[in-house]
CSV table of C-alpha atoms in Angstrom, one decimal:
chain,number,residue,atom,x,y,z
A,1,UNK,CA,106.7,-65.8,83.4
A,2,UNK,CA,102.9,-66.4,83.7
A,3,UNK,CA,102.8,-64.4,86.9
A,4,UNK,CA,104.7,-61.5,85.4
A,5,UNK,CA,102.3,-61.5,82.5
A,6,UNK,CA,99.3,-61.4,84.7
A,7,UNK,CA,100.7,-58.4,86.6
A,8,UNK,CA,101.4,-56.6,83.3
A,9,UNK,CA,97.7,-57.3,82.2
A,10,UNK,CA,96.5,-55.6,85.4
A,11,UNK,CA,98.9,-52.7,85.6
A,12,UNK,CA,99.7,-52.0,81.9
A,13,UNK,CA,96.8,-53.2,79.7
A,14,UNK,CA,97.6,-50.8,77.0
A,15,UNK,CA,101.1,-52.4,76.8
A,16,UNK,CA,99.5,-55.8,76.3
A,17,UNK,CA,97.3,-54.5,73.5
A,18,UNK,CA,100.3,-53.0,71.8
A,19,UNK,CA,102.2,-56.2,72.1
A,20,UNK,CA,99.3,-58.2,70.6
A,21,UNK,CA,99.1,-55.7,67.7
A,22,UNK,CA,102.8,-55.7,66.9
A,23,UNK,CA,103.0,-59.4,67.2
A,24,UNK,CA,100.1,-59.9,64.9
A,25,UNK,CA,101.6,-57.6,62.2
A,26,UNK,CA,105.1,-59.3,62.5
A,27,UNK,CA,103.5,-62.8,62.4
A,28,UNK,CA,101.5,-61.9,59.4
A,29,UNK,CA,104.6,-60.8,57.5
A,30,UNK,CA,106.4,-64.0,58.5
A,31,UNK,CA,103.6,-66.3,57.3
A,32,UNK,CA,103.1,-64.2,54.1
A,33,UNK,CA,106.8,-64.3,53.2
A,34,UNK,CA,106.5,-61.0,51.5
A,35,UNK,CA,103.5,-58.5,51.6
A,36,UNK,CA,102.8,-54.9,50.7
A,37,UNK,CA,101.6,-52.3,53.1
A,38,UNK,CA,98.2,-51.8,51.5
A,39,UNK,CA,97.5,-55.6,51.4
A,40,UNK,CA,98.6,-55.9,54.9
A,41,UNK,CA,96.4,-53.1,56.1
A,42,UNK,CA,93.3,-54.6,54.3
A,43,UNK,CA,94.2,-58.1,55.8
A,44,UNK,CA,94.4,-56.7,59.3
A,45,UNK,CA,91.4,-54.5,58.9
A,46,UNK,CA,93.3,-51.3,59.7
A,47,UNK,CA,94.3,-48.2,57.8
A,48,UNK,CA,97.6,-47.6,56.1
A,49,UNK,CA,98.2,-44.5,58.2
A,50,UNK,CA,97.9,-46.5,61.4
A,51,UNK,CA,99.9,-49.4,60.0
A,52,UNK,CA,102.7,-47.1,58.9
A,53,UNK,CA,103.7,-46.1,62.4
A,54,UNK,CA,103.9,-49.8,63.5
A,55,UNK,CA,105.9,-50.8,60.4
A,56,UNK,CA,108.3,-48.0,61.0
A,57,UNK,CA,108.8,-49.2,64.7
A,58,UNK,CA,109.4,-52.8,63.6
A,59,UNK,CA,111.8,-51.7,60.9
A,60,UNK,CA,113.8,-49.5,63.4
A,61,UNK,CA,114.0,-52.5,65.7
A,62,UNK,CA,115.5,-54.5,62.8
A,63,UNK,CA,112.6,-57.1,62.9
A,64,UNK,CA,111.4,-56.5,59.3
A,65,UNK,CA,113.1,-55.6,56.0
A,66,UNK,CA,111.2,-53.2,53.7
A,67,UNK,CA,112.0,-53.6,50.0
A,68,UNK,CA,110.3,-52.4,46.8
A,69,UNK,CA,108.6,-55.7,46.4
A,70,UNK,CA,107.2,-55.6,49.9
A,71,UNK,CA,107.9,-56.3,53.6
A,72,UNK,CA,109.6,-59.4,54.8
A,73,UNK,CA,110.7,-60.6,58.2
A,74,UNK,CA,114.4,-60.3,59.1
A,75,UNK,CA,116.4,-63.1,60.8
A,76,UNK,CA,116.1,-61.2,64.0
A,77,UNK,CA,112.2,-61.0,63.7
A,78,UNK,CA,112.1,-64.7,63.0
A,79,UNK,CA,114.2,-65.4,66.1
A,80,UNK,CA,111.9,-63.1,68.2
A,81,UNK,CA,108.8,-64.9,67.1
A,82,UNK,CA,110.2,-68.3,68.0
A,83,UNK,CA,111.2,-67.1,71.5
A,84,UNK,CA,108.0,-65.4,72.4
A,85,UNK,CA,105.6,-68.0,71.0
A,86,UNK,CA,104.8,-69.5,74.5
A,87,UNK,CA,104.3,-65.9,75.9
A,88,UNK,CA,101.9,-65.1,73.2
A,89,UNK,CA,99.9,-68.2,73.7
A,90,UNK,CA,99.3,-67.0,77.2
A,91,UNK,CA,98.7,-63.5,76.0
A,92,UNK,CA,95.8,-64.7,73.6
A,93,UNK,CA,94.5,-67.1,76.3
A,94,UNK,CA,95.3,-70.1,74.1
A,95,UNK,CA,97.4,-72.1,76.6
A,96,UNK,CA,94.4,-72.6,78.9
A,97,UNK,CA,92.2,-73.5,75.9
A,98,UNK,CA,94.7,-76.1,74.8
A,99,UNK,CA,94.9,-77.7,78.1
A,100,UNK,CA,91.2,-77.8,78.6
A,101,UNK,CA,90.6,-79.6,75.3
A,102,UNK,CA,93.7,-81.9,75.7
A,103,UNK,CA,92.6,-83.1,79.2
A,104,UNK,CA,88.9,-83.5,78.6
A,105,UNK,CA,89.6,-85.7,75.4
A,106,UNK,CA,92.7,-87.4,76.7
A,107,UNK,CA,94.9,-86.2,73.8
A,108,UNK,CA,98.6,-86.1,73.8
A,109,UNK,CA,98.8,-82.6,72.4
A,110,UNK,CA,96.6,-79.7,71.3
A,111,UNK,CA,97.9,-76.7,69.3
A,112,UNK,CA,95.8,-73.8,68.9
A,113,UNK,CA,96.6,-70.7,66.5
A,114,UNK,CA,95.0,-67.3,67.0
A,115,UNK,CA,92.1,-66.3,64.6
A,116,UNK,CA,89.4,-67.9,62.5
A,117,UNK,CA,90.3,-69.8,59.3
A,118,UNK,CA,86.7,-69.2,58.0
A,119,UNK,CA,87.4,-65.5,57.6
A,120,UNK,CA,91.1,-65.1,57.6
A,121,UNK,CA,93.4,-66.7,54.9
A,122,UNK,CA,96.3,-65.8,57.3
A,123,UNK,CA,94.9,-67.9,60.0
A,124,UNK,CA,94.5,-70.8,57.5
A,125,UNK,CA,98.1,-70.4,56.5
A,126,UNK,CA,99.2,-70.3,60.1
A,127,UNK,CA,97.2,-73.4,60.8
A,128,UNK,CA,99.1,-75.2,58.0
A,129,UNK,CA,102.4,-74.0,59.4
A,130,UNK,CA,101.6,-75.1,62.9
A,131,UNK,CA,100.4,-78.4,61.5
A,132,UNK,CA,103.7,-78.8,59.6
A,133,UNK,CA,105.8,-78.1,62.8
A,134,UNK,CA,103.9,-80.6,64.8
A,135,UNK,CA,104.1,-83.3,62.1
A,136,UNK,CA,107.9,-82.8,61.5
A,137,UNK,CA,108.6,-83.1,65.2
A,138,UNK,CA,106.6,-86.5,65.4
A,139,UNK,CA,108.0,-88.2,62.4
A,140,UNK,CA,110.9,-90.8,63.1
A,141,UNK,CA,113.0,-92.6,60.5
A,142,UNK,CA,111.6,-95.4,58.4
A,143,UNK,CA,107.9,-94.4,58.9
A,144,UNK,CA,105.0,-94.6,56.5
A,145,UNK,CA,102.8,-91.5,56.9
A,146,UNK,CA,99.3,-91.6,55.4
A,147,UNK,CA,97.7,-88.2,54.6
A,148,UNK,CA,94.3,-87.2,53.4
A,149,UNK,CA,93.3,-84.4,51.0
A,150,UNK,CA,91.8,-80.9,51.5
A,151,UNK,CA,92.7,-77.3,51.6
A,152,UNK,CA,94.1,-77.3,55.1
A,153,UNK,CA,96.3,-80.4,54.4
A,154,UNK,CA,97.5,-78.6,51.3
A,155,UNK,CA,98.7,-75.8,53.6
A,156,UNK,CA,100.4,-78.2,55.8
A,157,UNK,CA,102.3,-79.6,52.8
A,158,UNK,CA,103.2,-76.2,51.5
A,159,UNK,CA,104.9,-75.5,54.9
A,160,UNK,CA,106.7,-78.7,55.3
A,161,UNK,CA,110.6,-78.3,55.6
A,162,UNK,CA,113.4,-80.6,56.6
A,163,UNK,CA,116.8,-79.5,57.8
A,164,UNK,CA,117.8,-83.1,57.2
A,165,UNK,CA,116.1,-85.6,54.8
A,166,UNK,CA,113.6,-88.1,56.3
A,167,UNK,CA,115.5,-91.3,55.8
A,168,UNK,CA,113.5,-94.2,54.8
A,169,UNK,CA,110.1,-92.4,55.3
A,170,UNK,CA,107.3,-92.7,52.8
A,171,UNK,CA,104.3,-90.4,52.4
A,172,UNK,CA,101.2,-92.1,51.0
A,173,UNK,CA,97.5,-91.1,50.4
A,174,UNK,CA,95.1,-92.4,53.1
A,175,UNK,CA,92.5,-93.0,50.5
A,176,UNK,CA,91.8,-92.5,46.8
A,177,UNK,CA,91.1,-89.0,45.8
A,178,UNK,CA,91.0,-88.6,42.0
A,179,UNK,CA,88.1,-86.2,41.0
A,180,UNK,CA,88.8,-83.4,43.5
A,181,UNK,CA,90.9,-80.3,42.5
A,182,UNK,CA,94.3,-81.6,41.7
A,183,UNK,CA,96.1,-79.5,44.4
A,184,UNK,CA,93.7,-80.8,47.0
A,185,UNK,CA,94.0,-84.5,46.2
A,186,UNK,CA,95.7,-86.7,48.8
A,187,UNK,CA,98.2,-87.9,46.0
A,188,UNK,CA,99.4,-84.4,45.4
A,189,UNK,CA,99.7,-83.6,49.1
A,190,UNK,CA,101.6,-86.9,49.8
A,191,UNK,CA,104.0,-86.1,46.9
A,192,UNK,CA,104.5,-82.5,48.0
A,193,UNK,CA,105.3,-83.5,51.6
A,194,UNK,CA,107.8,-86.1,50.4
A,195,UNK,CA,109.6,-83.8,48.0
A,196,UNK,CA,109.9,-81.0,50.7
A,197,UNK,CA,111.3,-83.4,53.3
A,198,UNK,CA,113.5,-85.6,51.1
A,199,UNK,CA,111.3,-88.6,51.7
A,200,UNK,CA,109.7,-91.0,49.2
A,201,UNK,CA,106.1,-91.4,48.2
A,202,UNK,CA,103.7,-93.7,46.6
A,203,UNK,CA,100.4,-92.8,45.0
A,204,UNK,CA,96.9,-94.4,44.7
A,205,UNK,CA,95.3,-93.6,41.4
A,206,UNK,CA,91.6,-94.3,42.1
A,207,UNK,CA,88.6,-92.1,42.5
A,208,UNK,CA,87.6,-91.0,46.0
A,209,UNK,CA,84.0,-92.2,45.7
A,210,UNK,CA,83.0,-95.5,44.1
A,211,UNK,CA,79.8,-97.5,43.4
A,212,UNK,CA,79.8,-100.9,45.1
A,213,UNK,CA,80.4,-102.8,41.8
A,214,UNK,CA,83.4,-100.6,41.0
A,215,UNK,CA,84.8,-100.8,44.4
A,216,UNK,CA,84.7,-104.7,44.4
A,217,UNK,CA,86.2,-104.7,41.0
A,218,UNK,CA,89.2,-102.5,42.0
A,219,UNK,CA,89.8,-104.5,45.2
A,220,UNK,CA,90.6,-107.5,42.9
A,221,UNK,CA,93.2,-105.7,40.9
A,222,UNK,CA,96.6,-106.9,42.0
A,223,UNK,CA,98.5,-103.6,41.6
A,224,UNK,CA,95.7,-101.7,43.6
A,225,UNK,CA,95.9,-104.4,46.2
A,226,UNK,CA,99.6,-104.1,46.5
A,227,UNK,CA,99.6,-100.3,47.0
A,228,UNK,CA,96.9,-100.6,49.6
A,229,UNK,CA,98.8,-103.2,51.6
A,230,UNK,CA,101.7,-100.7,51.6
A,231,UNK,CA,99.4,-97.8,52.8
A,232,UNK,CA,98.1,-100.0,55.6
A,233,UNK,CA,101.7,-100.3,56.9
A,234,UNK,CA,101.4,-96.7,58.0
A,235,UNK,CA,101.5,-96.1,61.8
A,236,UNK,CA,100.8,-92.4,61.5
A,237,UNK,CA,97.9,-90.6,59.7
A,238,UNK,CA,97.3,-86.9,59.3
A,239,UNK,CA,93.9,-85.9,58.3
A,240,UNK,CA,91.4,-83.1,57.9
A,241,UNK,CA,87.9,-82.9,59.3
A,242,UNK,CA,84.9,-81.7,57.2
A,243,UNK,CA,81.4,-80.7,57.9
A,244,UNK,CA,79.1,-83.7,56.9
A,245,UNK,CA,76.6,-81.9,54.5
A,246,UNK,CA,79.3,-79.8,52.9
A,247,UNK,CA,81.5,-82.9,52.2
A,248,UNK,CA,78.5,-84.9,50.9
A,249,UNK,CA,77.9,-82.3,48.4
A,250,UNK,CA,81.6,-82.0,47.5
A,251,UNK,CA,81.8,-85.8,47.0
A,252,UNK,CA,78.5,-85.8,45.0
A,253,UNK,CA,77.0,-88.3,47.3
A,254,UNK,CA,73.7,-89.5,45.9
A,255,UNK,CA,70.5,-87.6,47.1
A,256,UNK,CA,69.1,-90.7,49.0
A,257,UNK,CA,72.3,-91.1,51.0
A,258,UNK,CA,72.6,-87.4,51.7
A,259,UNK,CA,69.0,-87.3,53.0
A,260,UNK,CA,69.8,-90.3,55.2
A,261,UNK,CA,72.8,-88.6,56.6
A,262,UNK,CA,70.9,-85.4,57.3
A,263,UNK,CA,68.0,-87.4,59.0
A,264,UNK,CA,70.4,-89.4,61.2
A,265,UNK,CA,72.2,-86.1,62.4
A,266,UNK,CA,75.6,-86.5,60.5
A,267,UNK,CA,77.9,-83.6,61.6
A,268,UNK,CA,81.4,-84.6,60.5
A,269,UNK,CA,83.3,-86.5,57.7
A,270,UNK,CA,86.8,-87.9,57.9
A,271,UNK,CA,88.5,-90.9,56.1
A,272,UNK,CA,85.3,-91.4,54.1
A,273,UNK,CA,83.3,-91.9,57.3
A,274,UNK,CA,80.4,-89.8,58.5
A,275,UNK,CA,80.0,-89.2,62.3
A,276,UNK,CA,77.1,-88.1,64.4
A,277,UNK,CA,77.1,-85.8,67.4
A,278,UNK,CA,78.3,-88.5,69.8
A,279,UNK,CA,81.0,-89.6,67.4
A,280,UNK,CA,79.2,-92.7,66.2
A,281,UNK,CA,79.9,-93.8,62.6
A,282,UNK,CA,76.6,-93.4,60.5
A,283,UNK,CA,77.9,-94.2,57.1
A,284,UNK,CA,81.0,-95.5,55.3
A,285,UNK,CA,81.5,-94.5,51.7
A,286,UNK,CA,82.9,-97.2,49.4
A,287,UNK,CA,86.3,-95.7,49.0
A,288,UNK,CA,89.7,-97.5,48.5
A,289,UNK,CA,92.4,-97.0,51.3
A,290,UNK,CA,92.6,-97.0,55.0
A,291,UNK,CA,89.7,-98.5,56.8
A,292,UNK,CA,88.5,-97.3,60.3
A,293,UNK,CA,90.0,-100.4,61.9
A,294,UNK,CA,93.4,-99.4,60.5
A,295,UNK,CA,93.0,-95.9,62.0
A,296,UNK,CA,92.1,-97.4,65.3
A,297,UNK,CA,95.4,-99.3,65.3
A,298,UNK,CA,97.6,-96.3,64.4
A,299,UNK,CA,100.3,-95.1,66.8
A,300,UNK,CA,99.6,-91.5,66.0
A,301,UNK,CA,96.4,-89.9,64.7
A,302,UNK,CA,96.7,-86.2,63.9
A,303,UNK,CA,93.7,-84.1,63.1
A,304,UNK,CA,94.1,-80.7,61.6
A,305,UNK,CA,91.1,-78.5,61.0
A,306,UNK,CA,89.9,-75.0,61.9
A,307,UNK,CA,87.3,-72.4,61.5
A,308,UNK,CA,84.3,-71.6,63.7
A,309,UNK,CA,82.0,-73.5,61.2
A,310,UNK,CA,83.9,-76.7,62.0
A,311,UNK,CA,83.9,-76.6,65.8
A,312,UNK,CA,80.9,-79.0,65.9
A,313,UNK,CA,82.4,-81.4,63.3
A,314,UNK,CA,85.8,-81.5,65.2
A,315,UNK,CA,84.0,-82.2,68.5
A,316,UNK,CA,82.2,-85.1,66.8
A,317,UNK,CA,85.5,-86.7,65.7
A,318,UNK,CA,87.1,-86.1,69.0
A,319,UNK,CA,84.1,-87.9,70.6
A,320,UNK,CA,84.9,-90.9,68.5
A,321,UNK,CA,87.9,-91.2,70.7
A,322,UNK,CA,90.9,-92.1,68.5
A,323,UNK,CA,92.6,-88.8,68.0
A,324,UNK,CA,96.1,-88.3,69.5
A,325,UNK,CA,96.8,-84.8,68.4
A,326,UNK,CA,94.7,-81.8,67.4
A,327,UNK,CA,95.8,-78.7,65.6
A,328,UNK,CA,93.1,-76.2,65.3
A,329,UNK,CA,92.4,-72.4,65.5
A,330,UNK,CA,91.0,-70.2,68.2
A,331,UNK,CA,87.5,-69.9,66.7
A,332,UNK,CA,87.1,-73.7,66.5
A,333,UNK,CA,88.6,-74.3,69.9
A,334,UNK,CA,86.1,-71.8,71.5
A,335,UNK,CA,83.2,-73.8,69.9
A,336,UNK,CA,84.8,-77.1,71.1
A,337,UNK,CA,85.0,-75.8,74.7
A,338,UNK,CA,81.5,-74.6,74.5
A,339,UNK,CA,80.4,-78.1,74.0
A,340,UNK,CA,82.5,-79.8,76.7
A,341,UNK,CA,79.7,-79.9,79.2
A,342,UNK,CA,77.1,-81.3,76.7
């Protein structure tokens, strides 16, 4: 298959461009669920006139259905997307990127989706869908799965499905998270994942960021201690990765600590920990939930993050050395690869 693709690229480059274009349109319709032609043209940065011919072709092939409410993918279109996904990864050059990152960092799996989450909501949705597919395949029966908050994990939760219920499984927040937008809190994401997969969930109703005195007080509370012990039974954690300074502002970290992080070269934030360029921990925020030693003992650590702006932050967390699976996008992957030699 790869040899045939290479020959086609040499002899029929226009065919490859057409295939990429039609795949992108079909995939966008699939991820959107239902979308109008004008909205699709704007999202793909093309004109309605150019798009009309491609849409007519896809409709004639029975790959999409056009209704008054918009375009949606047909069962045949969905089947086609599933069957050509490996080919498309080669077409976009993503297979090679995945293997370079996987082998360099010793990961079990790397999944890269086309595009840049920073500039394309569609890519962000696809990142969430890919994360949901990876997570669903890795979950076994009777597991406790810890999840963090954030917009990317919210997309993962939205795309979670289960043909059969996850028997005996529990979704739990990896850390406290009250104070963020409700839809981005780890509690909300854990409960959404559980409801969509027929699993159970438990919640941790404490703020993300605590002063030392409040932290010590909460840790003495019996009900809080009990749920934390349950969370620490997790053998799998799914987490996002943030840029250090962006997350410090979002968490309302005090100015003195923020300046210290900046001075020490903090690049990434995950689990309430801040990491430098080499993956060393610079700062731990006093938050309730999983500790870094719990993460190190996990059977499966899955990082999901994308966007060119996060390439350096993702690299920092990978250098920490305890990830097993990375789901990211093309723009972030290119930034990661650029830093391999350094």
